[in-house]
Amino acid sequence: MACGADAQNPRTPVAPLKFDASKAWTHLQKQVAFGPRPAGSAALAACRQYIESQLKASGIAFREQPFDAMTPAGIIKMTNVVGTIPGRRPERIALATHYDTKRFREFTFLGASDAASSTAAVLELARVLKMRQNEYTIELLFLDGEEAVNTQGRDPDNAYGSKYYVRAAQQAGTLGGLKTLILLDMIGDRDLDIRPDSNSARWLNEIVWTSAARLGYGSTFIPQDFTVEDDHLPFVEAGVQSIDIIDLDYPQWHTGQDDLDHVSARSLQIVGDVVLDALPQIERQLSSP
């Protein structure tokens, strides 16, 4: 009887999880439509509401993490958004992006790559990962205040949201449960050129670049180290194994030309594919003795 029942009701094959660049591109366009989105602005608040609406639409629980940031321009109210996709284990892998844009008075800065692209990719990855049985709990970090308030951007006038998240997690005793941070930033460049960051954990770089080569993206993920300071550094300094996937070879960086004409859905697809391919390898590495 059991054999007959199985024959009559064959298992439906599980479709592979796919990153949809068209959905990510819509997220990117929506953010750019808000205009410049510096920390503390009404436009960034509207962008945050959009992010939260998309998490809700994907059935993902989230919370806001508000804080007051002391900046060269005085106290600015900022807000991180933290989404959670439960996994088999309570320990967490964080997938992070910043969602603010740098403040410029000389020109209109839309931040299509910096950082609408990475925020768009994380939103689409969130939708996909919600349908996956994840070994670790996935924490989605939309960080405020990555950009400096003044033009120089020297420490400590940067990475306000990531610094606050780390301090709050240390105080709450939850930072130890965060096993890995995967940071995306500036991944929309039409001529995508991503190199491994020397501040990132070498084993994470190796997994990600191996995935890129396996998927045929070796000409985009170029194995030539460079060093970048970004939202991952507060996590690295606190002992969290981290990787920054970023394209800094972008002539439009922090100019008025960081707009829709200089980014592409194809670049979002490449990064989304690589992250989804690398994640099982990262999970296995974390689970090994």
PDB file of C-alpha atoms in Angstrom:
ATOM      1  CA  MET A   1       0.000   0.000   0.000  1.00  0.00           C
ATOM      2  CA  ALA A   2       2.777   2.418   0.851  1.00  0.00           C
ATOM      3  CA  CYS A   3       4.460   1.856  -2.510  1.00  0.00           C
ATOM      4  CA  GLY A   4       1.167   2.388  -4.314  1.00  0.00           C
ATOM      5  CA  ALA A   5       0.512   5.628  -2.429  1.00  0.00           C
ATOM      6  CA  ASP A   6       3.981   6.944  -3.291  1.00  0.00           C
ATOM      7  CA  ALA A   7       3.415   6.124  -6.960  1.00  0.00           C
ATOM      8  CA  GLN A   8       0.119   7.984  -6.971  1.00  0.00           C
ATOM      9  CA  ASN A   9       1.538  10.987  -5.088  1.00  0.00           C
ATOM     10  CA  PRO A  10       5.090  11.498  -6.259  1.00  0.00           C
ATOM     11  CA  ARG A  11       7.031  14.140  -4.418  1.00  0.00           C
ATOM     12  CA  THR A  12       6.994  17.515  -6.111  1.00  0.00           C
ATOM     13  CA  PRO A  13      10.595  18.474  -6.862  1.00  0.00           C
ATOM     14  CA  VAL A  14      11.787  21.480  -4.893  1.00  0.00           C
ATOM     15  CA  ALA A  15      12.658  24.359  -7.213  1.00  0.00           C
ATOM     16  CA  PRO A  16      16.088  25.846  -6.592  1.00  0.00           C
ATOM     17  CA  LEU A  17      16.082  29.187  -4.838  1.00  0.00           C
ATOM     18  CA  LYS A  18      16.696  32.008  -7.280  1.00  0.00           C
ATOM     19  CA  PHE A  19      17.714  35.620  -6.796  1.00  0.00           C
ATOM     20  CA  ASP A  20      15.439  37.759  -8.984  1.00  0.00           C
ATOM     21  CA  ALA A  21      17.345  40.784 -10.287  1.00  0.00           C
ATOM     22  CA  SER A  22      14.129  42.396 -11.560  1.00  0.00           C
ATOM     23  CA  LYS A  23      12.766  42.511  -8.001  1.00  0.00           C
ATOM     24  CA  ALA A  24      16.071  43.860  -6.676  1.00  0.00           C
ATOM     25  CA  TRP A  25      16.115  46.492  -9.428  1.00  0.00           C
ATOM     26  CA  THR A  26      12.659  47.671  -8.379  1.00  0.00           C
ATOM     27  CA  HIS A  27      13.935  48.061  -4.804  1.00  0.00           C
ATOM     28  CA  LEU A  28      16.871  50.104  -6.112  1.00  0.00           C
ATOM     29  CA  GLN A  29      14.625  52.374  -8.176  1.00  0.00           C
ATOM     30  CA  LYS A  30      12.262  52.933  -5.248  1.00  0.00           C
ATOM     31  CA  GLN A  31      15.128  54.106  -3.051  1.00  0.00           C
ATOM     32  CA  VAL A  32      16.565  56.454  -5.664  1.00  0.00           C
ATOM     33  CA  ALA A  33      13.091  57.961  -6.130  1.00  0.00           C
ATOM     34  CA  PHE A  34      13.214  59.209  -2.531  1.00  0.00           C
ATOM     35  CA  GLY A  35      16.131  61.441  -3.537  1.00  0.00           C
ATOM     36  CA  PRO A  36      19.151  62.076  -1.276  1.00  0.00           C
ATOM     37  CA  ARG A  37      18.789  60.067   1.938  1.00  0.00           C
ATOM     38  CA  PRO A  38      21.283  61.315   4.525  1.00  0.00           C
ATOM     39  CA  ALA A  39      20.978  60.232   8.149  1.00  0.00           C
ATOM     40  CA  GLY A  40      18.242  62.087  10.000  1.00  0.00           C
ATOM     41  CA  SER A  41      16.380  63.180   6.866  1.00  0.00           C
ATOM     42  CA  ALA A  42      12.690  62.750   6.052  1.00  0.00           C
ATOM     43  CA  ALA A  43      13.718  60.952   2.846  1.00  0.00           C
ATOM     44  CA  LEU A  44      15.664  58.361   4.811  1.00  0.00           C
ATOM     45  CA  ALA A  45      12.682  57.853   7.126  1.00  0.00           C
ATOM     46  CA  ALA A  46      10.536  57.193   4.045  1.00  0.00           C
ATOM     47  CA  CYS A  47      13.176  54.791   2.736  1.00  0.00           C
ATOM     48  CA  ARG A  48      13.188  52.977   6.073  1.00  0.00           C
ATOM     49  CA  GLN A  49       9.408  52.610   5.902  1.00  0.00           C
ATOM     50  CA  TYR A  50       9.806  51.092   2.443  1.00  0.00           C
ATOM     51  CA  ILE A  51      12.407  48.605   3.715  1.00  0.00           C
ATOM     52  CA  GLU A  52      10.128  47.600   6.564  1.00  0.00           C
ATOM     53  CA  SER A  53       7.142  47.222   4.234  1.00  0.00           C
ATOM     54  CA  GLN A  54       9.140  44.814   2.075  1.00  0.00           C
ATOM     55  CA  LEU A  55      10.279  42.762   5.059  1.00  0.00           C
ATOM     56  CA  LYS A  56       6.658  42.571   6.197  1.00  0.00           C
ATOM     57  CA  ALA A  57       5.558  41.501   2.711  1.00  0.00           C
ATOM     58  CA  SER A  58       8.107  38.662   2.866  1.00  0.00           C
ATOM     59  CA  GLY A  59       6.800  37.567   6.279  1.00  0.00           C
ATOM     60  CA  ILE A  60      10.002  38.579   8.070  1.00  0.00           C
ATOM     61  CA  ALA A  61       9.892  39.903  11.619  1.00  0.00           C
ATOM     62  CA  PHE A  62      11.905  43.045  12.253  1.00  0.00           C
ATOM     63  CA  ARG A  63      12.610  45.639  14.891  1.00  0.00           C
ATOM     64  CA  GLU A  64      13.923  49.171  14.855  1.00  0.00           C
ATOM     65  CA  GLN A  65      17.043  50.061  16.798  1.00  0.00           C
ATOM     66  CA  PRO A  66      16.945  53.847  17.325  1.00  0.00           C
ATOM     67  CA  PHE A  67      19.874  55.766  18.797  1.00  0.00           C
ATOM     68  CA  ASP A  68      21.283  59.272  19.087  1.00  0.00           C
ATOM     69  CA  ALA A  69      24.564  59.719  17.220  1.00  0.00           C
ATOM     70  CA  MET A  70      26.975  62.452  18.282  1.00  0.00           C
ATOM     71  CA  THR A  71      28.316  63.874  15.017  1.00  0.00           C
ATOM     72  CA  PRO A  72      30.286  66.975  13.951  1.00  0.00           C
ATOM     73  CA  ALA A  73      26.884  68.502  13.120  1.00  0.00           C
ATOM     74  CA  GLY A  74      25.513  67.707  16.601  1.00  0.00           C
ATOM     75  CA  ILE A  75      23.214  64.913  17.697  1.00  0.00           C
ATOM     76  CA  ILE A  76      21.412  63.164  14.842  1.00  0.00           C
ATOM     77  CA  LYS A  77      18.694  60.612  15.505  1.00  0.00           C
ATOM     78  CA  MET A  78      19.443  57.428  13.587  1.00  0.00           C
ATOM     79  CA  THR A  79      17.748  54.046  13.294  1.00  0.00           C
ATOM     80  CA  ASN A  80      19.030  50.610  12.366  1.00  0.00           C
ATOM     81  CA  VAL A  81      16.504  48.037  11.147  1.00  0.00           C
ATOM     82  CA  VAL A  82      17.106  44.436  12.238  1.00  0.00           C
ATOM     83  CA  GLY A  83      15.206  41.608  10.537  1.00  0.00           C
ATOM     84  CA  THR A  84      15.274  37.966  11.650  1.00  0.00           C
ATOM     85  CA  ILE A  85      14.748  34.752   9.698  1.00  0.00           C
ATOM     86  CA  PRO A  86      14.825  31.853  12.216  1.00  0.00           C
ATOM     87  CA  GLY A  87      17.083  28.917  11.378  1.00  0.00           C
ATOM     88  CA  ARG A  88      17.691  25.453  12.812  1.00  0.00           C
ATOM     89  CA  ARG A  89      20.196  27.006  15.196  1.00  0.00           C
ATOM     90  CA  PRO A  90      19.846  30.216  17.216  1.00  0.00           C
ATOM     91  CA  GLU A  91      23.360  31.386  16.354  1.00  0.00           C
ATOM     92  CA  ARG A  92      23.285  34.045  13.665  1.00  0.00           C
ATOM     93  CA  ILE A  93      24.746  34.870  10.295  1.00  0.00           C
ATOM     94  CA  ALA A  94      24.214  38.555   9.560  1.00  0.00           C
ATOM     95  CA  LEU A  95      23.602  39.906   6.075  1.00  0.00           C
ATOM     96  CA  ALA A  96      24.190  43.648   6.219  1.00  0.00           C
ATOM     97  CA  THR A  97      24.016  46.875   4.237  1.00  0.00           C
ATOM     98  CA  HIS A  98      23.809  50.564   5.041  1.00  0.00           C
ATOM     99  CA  TYR A  99      20.826  52.432   3.670  1.00  0.00           C
ATOM    100  CA  ASP A 100      21.813  56.076   4.150  1.00  0.00           C
ATOM    101  CA  THR A 101      23.485  58.287   1.550  1.00  0.00           C
ATOM    102  CA  LYS A 102      26.280  60.794   2.071  1.00  0.00           C
ATOM    103  CA  ARG A 103      25.254  64.395   2.679  1.00  0.00           C
ATOM    104  CA  PHE A 104      26.366  66.803  -0.054  1.00  0.00           C
ATOM    105  CA  ARG A 105      25.367  70.424  -0.504  1.00  0.00           C
ATOM    106  CA  GLU A 106      27.190  71.021  -3.795  1.00  0.00           C
ATOM    107  CA  PHE A 107      25.140  68.543  -5.845  1.00  0.00           C
ATOM    108  CA  THR A 108      22.254  66.075  -5.644  1.00  0.00           C
ATOM    109  CA  PHE A 109      23.581  62.724  -4.498  1.00  0.00           C
ATOM    110  CA  LEU A 110      21.174  59.881  -5.273  1.00  0.00           C
ATOM    111  CA  GLY A 111      23.410  57.007  -4.158  1.00  0.00           C
ATOM    112  CA  ALA A 112      22.201  54.461  -6.715  1.00  0.00           C
ATOM    113  CA  SER A 113      25.171  52.203  -5.996  1.00  0.00           C
ATOM    114  CA  ASP A 114      26.082  53.693  -2.604  1.00  0.00           C
ATOM    115  CA  ALA A 115      23.946  52.299  -1.048  1.00  0.00           C
ATOM    116  CA  ALA A 116      20.657  51.659  -2.848  1.00  0.00           C
ATOM    117  CA  SER A 117      22.255  48.711  -4.679  1.00  0.00           C
ATOM    118  CA  SER A 118      23.300  46.753  -1.597  1.00  0.00           C
ATOM    119  CA  THR A 119      20.061  47.539   0.225  1.00  0.00           C
ATOM    120  CA  ALA A 120      18.109  46.306  -2.802  1.00  0.00           C
ATOM    121  CA  ALA A 121      20.154  43.108  -2.920  1.00  0.00           C
ATOM    122  CA  VAL A 122      19.675  42.405   0.792  1.00  0.00           C
ATOM    123  CA  LEU A 123      15.912  42.886   0.450  1.00  0.00           C
ATOM    124  CA  GLU A 124      15.791  40.381  -2.418  1.00  0.00           C
ATOM    125  CA  LEU A 125      18.093  37.964  -0.593  1.00  0.00           C
ATOM    126  CA  ALA A 126      15.775  38.257   2.404  1.00  0.00           C
ATOM    127  CA  ARG A 127      12.814  37.171   0.267  1.00  0.00           C
ATOM    128  CA  VAL A 128      14.746  34.183  -1.056  1.00  0.00           C
ATOM    129  CA  LEU A 129      16.219  33.122   2.285  1.00  0.00           C
ATOM    130  CA  LYS A 130      12.794  33.258   3.940  1.00  0.00           C
ATOM    131  CA  MET A 131      11.866  30.292   1.700  1.00  0.00           C
ATOM    132  CA  ARG A 132      15.047  28.356   2.535  1.00  0.00           C
ATOM    133  CA  GLN A 133      15.680  26.057   5.500  1.00  0.00           C
ATOM    134  CA  ASN A 134      18.634  27.918   6.945  1.00  0.00           C
ATOM    135  CA  GLU A 135      21.049  26.137   9.252  1.00  0.00           C
ATOM    136  CA  TYR A 136      21.740  29.350  11.154  1.00  0.00           C
ATOM    137  CA  THR A 137      19.349  32.147  11.986  1.00  0.00           C
ATOM    138  CA  ILE A 138      19.737  34.895   9.391  1.00  0.00           C
ATOM    139  CA  GLU A 139      19.905  38.419  10.763  1.00  0.00           C
ATOM    140  CA  LEU A 140      19.269  41.218   8.279  1.00  0.00           C
ATOM    141  CA  LEU A 141      20.993  44.470   9.216  1.00  0.00           C
ATOM    142  CA  PHE A 142      19.998  47.721   7.528  1.00  0.00           C
ATOM    143  CA  LEU A 143      22.467  50.099   9.115  1.00  0.00           C
ATOM    144  CA  ASP A 144      22.021  53.845   9.425  1.00  0.00           C
ATOM    145  CA  GLY A 145      24.811  56.421   9.476  1.00  0.00           C
ATOM    146  CA  GLU A 146      27.560  54.603   7.579  1.00  0.00           C
ATOM    147  CA  GLU A 147      28.363  57.794   5.717  1.00  0.00           C
ATOM    148  CA  ALA A 148      30.287  60.603   7.373  1.00  0.00           C
ATOM    149  CA  VAL A 149      28.412  63.785   8.219  1.00  0.00           C
ATOM    150  CA  ASN A 150      31.330  66.013   7.220  1.00  0.00           C
ATOM    151  CA  THR A 151      33.191  65.754   3.932  1.00  0.00           C
ATOM    152  CA  GLN A 152      36.395  64.175   5.230  1.00  0.00           C
ATOM    153  CA  GLY A 153      34.803  61.046   6.658  1.00  0.00           C
ATOM    154  CA  ARG A 154      37.594  60.254   9.068  1.00  0.00           C
ATOM    155  CA  ASP A 155      36.997  58.036  12.074  1.00  0.00           C
ATOM    156  CA  PRO A 156      35.023  58.437  14.304  1.00  0.00           C
ATOM    157  CA  ASP A 157      32.749  60.343  11.891  1.00  0.00           C
ATOM    158  CA  ASN A 158      31.484  57.218  10.110  1.00  0.00           C
ATOM    159  CA  ALA A 159      29.869  53.809  10.665  1.00  0.00           C
ATOM    160  CA  TYR A 160      27.547  55.129  13.361  1.00  0.00           C
ATOM    161  CA  GLY A 161      24.973  52.369  12.948  1.00  0.00           C
ATOM    162  CA  SER A 162      27.416  49.470  12.968  1.00  0.00           C
ATOM    163  CA  LYS A 163      29.273  50.863  15.974  1.00  0.00           C
ATOM    164  CA  TYR A 164      26.011  51.246  17.864  1.00  0.00           C
ATOM    165  CA  TYR A 165      24.821  47.745  16.947  1.00  0.00           C
ATOM    166  CA  VAL A 166      28.075  46.209  18.212  1.00  0.00           C
ATOM    167  CA  ARG A 167      28.033  48.185  21.477  1.00  0.00           C
ATOM    168  CA  ALA A 168      24.393  47.301  22.131  1.00  0.00           C
ATOM    169  CA  ALA A 169      25.001  43.613  21.400  1.00  0.00           C
ATOM    170  CA  GLN A 170      28.026  43.571  23.690  1.00  0.00           C
ATOM    171  CA  GLN A 171      26.016  45.155  26.491  1.00  0.00           C
ATOM    172  CA  ALA A 172      23.138  42.714  25.951  1.00  0.00           C
ATOM    173  CA  GLY A 173      25.489  39.718  25.805  1.00  0.00           C
ATOM    174  CA  THR A 174      24.246  38.693  22.350  1.00  0.00           C
ATOM    175  CA  LEU A 175      27.293  39.465  20.228  1.00  0.00           C
ATOM    176  CA  GLY A 176      28.774  36.003  20.865  1.00  0.00           C
ATOM    177  CA  GLY A 177      25.826  34.466  19.014  1.00  0.00           C
ATOM    178  CA  LEU A 178      26.738  36.376  15.873  1.00  0.00           C
ATOM    179  CA  LYS A 179      29.086  33.985  14.068  1.00  0.00           C
ATOM    180  CA  THR A 180      29.571  35.784  10.754  1.00  0.00           C
ATOM    181  CA  LEU A 181      28.823  39.113   9.087  1.00  0.00           C
ATOM    182  CA  ILE A 182      28.386  39.333   5.304  1.00  0.00           C
ATOM    183  CA  LEU A 183      28.423  43.018   4.362  1.00  0.00           C
ATOM    184  CA  LEU A 184      27.338  44.238   0.931  1.00  0.00           C
ATOM    185  CA  ASP A 185      28.152  47.768  -0.245  1.00  0.00           C
ATOM    186  CA  MET A 186      28.339  49.496  -3.647  1.00  0.00           C
ATOM    187  CA  ILE A 187      27.534  46.446  -5.754  1.00  0.00           C
ATOM    188  CA  GLY A 188      25.526  48.125  -8.522  1.00  0.00           C
ATOM    189  CA  ASP A 189      28.346  49.379 -10.768  1.00  0.00           C
ATOM    190  CA  ARG A 190      27.638  48.524 -14.438  1.00  0.00           C
ATOM    191  CA  ASP A 191      31.304  47.579 -14.771  1.00  0.00           C
ATOM    192  CA  LEU A 192      31.398  45.454 -11.633  1.00  0.00           C
ATOM    193  CA  ASP A 193      34.878  44.865 -10.206  1.00  0.00           C
ATOM    194  CA  ILE A 194      35.012  43.233  -6.752  1.00  0.00           C
ATOM    195  CA  ARG A 195      38.284  42.420  -5.006  1.00  0.00           C
ATOM    196  CA  PRO A 196      38.895  40.682  -1.662  1.00  0.00           C
ATOM    197  CA  ASP A 197      39.292  43.036   1.280  1.00  0.00           C
ATOM    198  CA  SER A 198      42.294  42.359   3.505  1.00  0.00           C
ATOM    199  CA  ASN A 199      40.304  43.344   6.620  1.00  0.00           C
ATOM    200  CA  SER A 200      37.870  40.500   5.887  1.00  0.00           C
ATOM    201  CA  ALA A 201      38.341  36.949   7.188  1.00  0.00           C
ATOM    202  CA  ARG A 202      40.497  35.045   4.697  1.00  0.00           C
ATOM    203  CA  TRP A 203      38.337  31.900   4.846  1.00  0.00           C
ATOM    204  CA  LEU A 204      35.253  33.919   3.952  1.00  0.00           C
ATOM    205  CA  ASN A 205      37.046  35.550   1.029  1.00  0.00           C
ATOM    206  CA  GLU A 206      38.137  32.100  -0.177  1.00  0.00           C
ATOM    207  CA  ILE A 207      34.592  30.706  -0.050  1.00  0.00           C
ATOM    208  CA  VAL A 208      33.055  33.689  -1.838  1.00  0.00           C
ATOM    209  CA  TRP A 209      35.712  33.860  -4.569  1.00  0.00           C
ATOM    210  CA  THR A 210      35.453  30.098  -5.094  1.00  0.00           C
ATOM    211  CA  SER A 211      31.684  30.446  -5.535  1.00  0.00           C
ATOM    212  CA  ALA A 212      32.172  33.295  -8.001  1.00  0.00           C
ATOM    213  CA  ALA A 213      34.613  31.220 -10.066  1.00  0.00           C
ATOM    214  CA  ARG A 214      32.295  28.188 -10.005  1.00  0.00           C
ATOM    215  CA  LEU A 215      29.409  30.325 -11.301  1.00  0.00           C
ATOM    216  CA  GLY A 216      31.501  31.819 -14.093  1.00  0.00           C
ATOM    217  CA  TYR A 217      31.968  35.230 -12.505  1.00  0.00           C
ATOM    218  CA  GLY A 218      35.736  35.073 -12.207  1.00  0.00           C
ATOM    219  CA  SER A 219      36.182  38.187 -14.332  1.00  0.00           C
ATOM    220  CA  THR A 220      34.039  40.144 -11.861  1.00  0.00           C
ATOM    221  CA  PHE A 221      35.411  38.745  -8.591  1.00  0.00           C
ATOM    222  CA  ILE A 222      39.099  39.478  -9.142  1.00  0.00           C
ATOM    223  CA  PRO A 223      41.540  37.821  -6.668  1.00  0.00           C
ATOM    224  CA  GLN A 224      43.665  40.906  -5.995  1.00  0.00           C
ATOM    225  CA  ASP A 225      43.610  42.071  -2.372  1.00  0.00           C
ATOM    226  CA  PHE A 226      42.954  45.635  -1.306  1.00  0.00           C
ATOM    227  CA  THR A 227      42.012  47.253   1.992  1.00  0.00           C
ATOM    228  CA  VAL A 228      38.773  49.044   2.743  1.00  0.00           C
ATOM    229  CA  GLU A 229      37.288  50.669   5.839  1.00  0.00           C
ATOM    230  CA  ASP A 230      33.563  50.046   6.005  1.00  0.00           C
ATOM    231  CA  ASP A 231      30.709  48.987   8.286  1.00  0.00           C
ATOM    232  CA  HIS A 232      32.370  45.613   8.903  1.00  0.00           C
ATOM    233  CA  LEU A 233      35.294  47.060  10.886  1.00  0.00           C
ATOM    234  CA  PRO A 234      33.433  47.513  14.211  1.00  0.00           C
ATOM    235  CA  PHE A 235      32.414  43.853  13.944  1.00  0.00           C
ATOM    236  CA  VAL A 236      35.939  42.734  13.029  1.00  0.00           C
ATOM    237  CA  GLU A 237      37.372  44.661  15.980  1.00  0.00           C
ATOM    238  CA  ALA A 238      34.818  42.957  18.250  1.00  0.00           C
ATOM    239  CA  GLY A 239      35.909  39.512  17.053  1.00  0.00           C
ATOM    240  CA  VAL A 240      33.127  38.732  14.554  1.00  0.00           C
ATOM    241  CA  GLN A 241      34.314  36.882  11.431  1.00  0.00           C
ATOM    242  CA  SER A 242      33.315  39.256   8.633  1.00  0.00           C
ATOM    243  CA  ILE A 243      33.524  39.871   4.895  1.00  0.00           C
ATOM    244  CA  ASP A 244      32.930  43.042   2.882  1.00  0.00           C
ATOM    245  CA  ILE A 245      31.731  42.514  -0.699  1.00  0.00           C
ATOM    246  CA  ILE A 246      32.256  45.923  -2.305  1.00  0.00           C
ATOM    247  CA  ASP A 247      33.215  47.565  -5.595  1.00  0.00           C
ATOM    248  CA  LEU A 248      35.278  50.676  -4.853  1.00  0.00           C
ATOM    249  CA  ASP A 249      36.550  50.888  -8.439  1.00  0.00           C
ATOM    250  CA  TYR A 250      33.586  53.117  -9.252  1.00  0.00           C
ATOM    251  CA  PRO A 251      34.346  56.535 -10.792  1.00  0.00           C
ATOM    252  CA  GLN A 252      30.901  57.836  -9.793  1.00  0.00           C
ATOM    253  CA  TRP A 253      31.548  57.208  -6.079  1.00  0.00           C
ATOM    254  CA  HIS A 254      30.419  60.222  -4.046  1.00  0.00           C
ATOM    255  CA  THR A 255      29.580  62.258  -7.150  1.00  0.00           C
ATOM    256  CA  GLY A 256      26.363  63.494  -8.690  1.00  0.00           C
ATOM    257  CA  GLN A 257      26.668  60.740 -11.301  1.00  0.00           C
ATOM    258  CA  ASP A 258      25.922  57.887  -8.875  1.00  0.00           C
ATOM    259  CA  ASP A 259      22.559  57.472 -10.570  1.00  0.00           C
ATOM    260  CA  LEU A 260      20.468  54.910 -12.434  1.00  0.00           C
ATOM    261  CA  ASP A 261      22.513  55.359 -15.610  1.00  0.00           C
ATOM    262  CA  HIS A 262      25.606  53.943 -13.907  1.00  0.00           C
ATOM    263  CA  VAL A 263      24.155  50.849 -12.226  1.00  0.00           C
ATOM    264  CA  SER A 264      22.619  47.673 -13.591  1.00  0.00           C
ATOM    265  CA  ALA A 265      20.339  44.818 -12.620  1.00  0.00           C
ATOM    266  CA  ARG A 266      22.945  42.407 -13.993  1.00  0.00           C
ATOM    267  CA  SER A 267      25.416  43.444 -11.306  1.00  0.00           C
ATOM    268  CA  LEU A 268      22.803  42.820  -8.616  1.00  0.00           C
ATOM    269  CA  GLN A 269      22.174  39.369 -10.113  1.00  0.00           C
ATOM    270  CA  ILE A 270      25.864  38.456 -10.002  1.00  0.00           C
ATOM    271  CA  VAL A 271      26.262  39.364  -6.340  1.00  0.00           C
ATOM    272  CA  GLY A 272      22.969  37.733  -5.360  1.00  0.00           C
ATOM    273  CA  ASP A 273      23.957  34.504  -7.113  1.00  0.00           C
ATOM    274  CA  VAL A 274      27.368  34.432  -5.429  1.00  0.00           C
ATOM    275  CA  VAL A 275      25.996  35.052  -1.935  1.00  0.00           C
ATOM    276  CA  LEU A 276      23.375  32.308  -2.316  1.00  0.00           C
ATOM    277  CA  ASP A 277      25.994  29.870  -3.615  1.00  0.00           C
ATOM    278  CA  ALA A 278      28.480  30.719  -0.854  1.00  0.00           C
ATOM    279  CA  LEU A 279      26.023  30.554   2.054  1.00  0.00           C
ATOM    280  CA  PRO A 280      25.865  26.720   2.341  1.00  0.00           C
ATOM    281  CA  GLN A 281      29.668  26.587   2.347  1.00  0.00           C
ATOM    282  CA  ILE A 282      29.786  29.226   5.080  1.00  0.00           C
ATOM    283  CA  GLU A 283      27.243  27.278   7.119  1.00  0.00           C
ATOM    284  CA  ARG A 284      29.285  24.093   6.772  1.00  0.00           C
ATOM    285  CA  GLN A 285      32.479  25.862   7.785  1.00  0.00           C
ATOM    286  CA  LEU A 286      30.826  27.338  10.882  1.00  0.00           C
ATOM    287  CA  SER A 287      29.370  23.946  11.826  1.00  0.00           C
ATOM    288  CA  SER A 288      32.647  22.057  11.522  1.00  0.00           C
ATOM    289  CA  PRO A 289      34.613  21.394  14.729  1.00  0.00           C
TER     290      PRO A 289
END
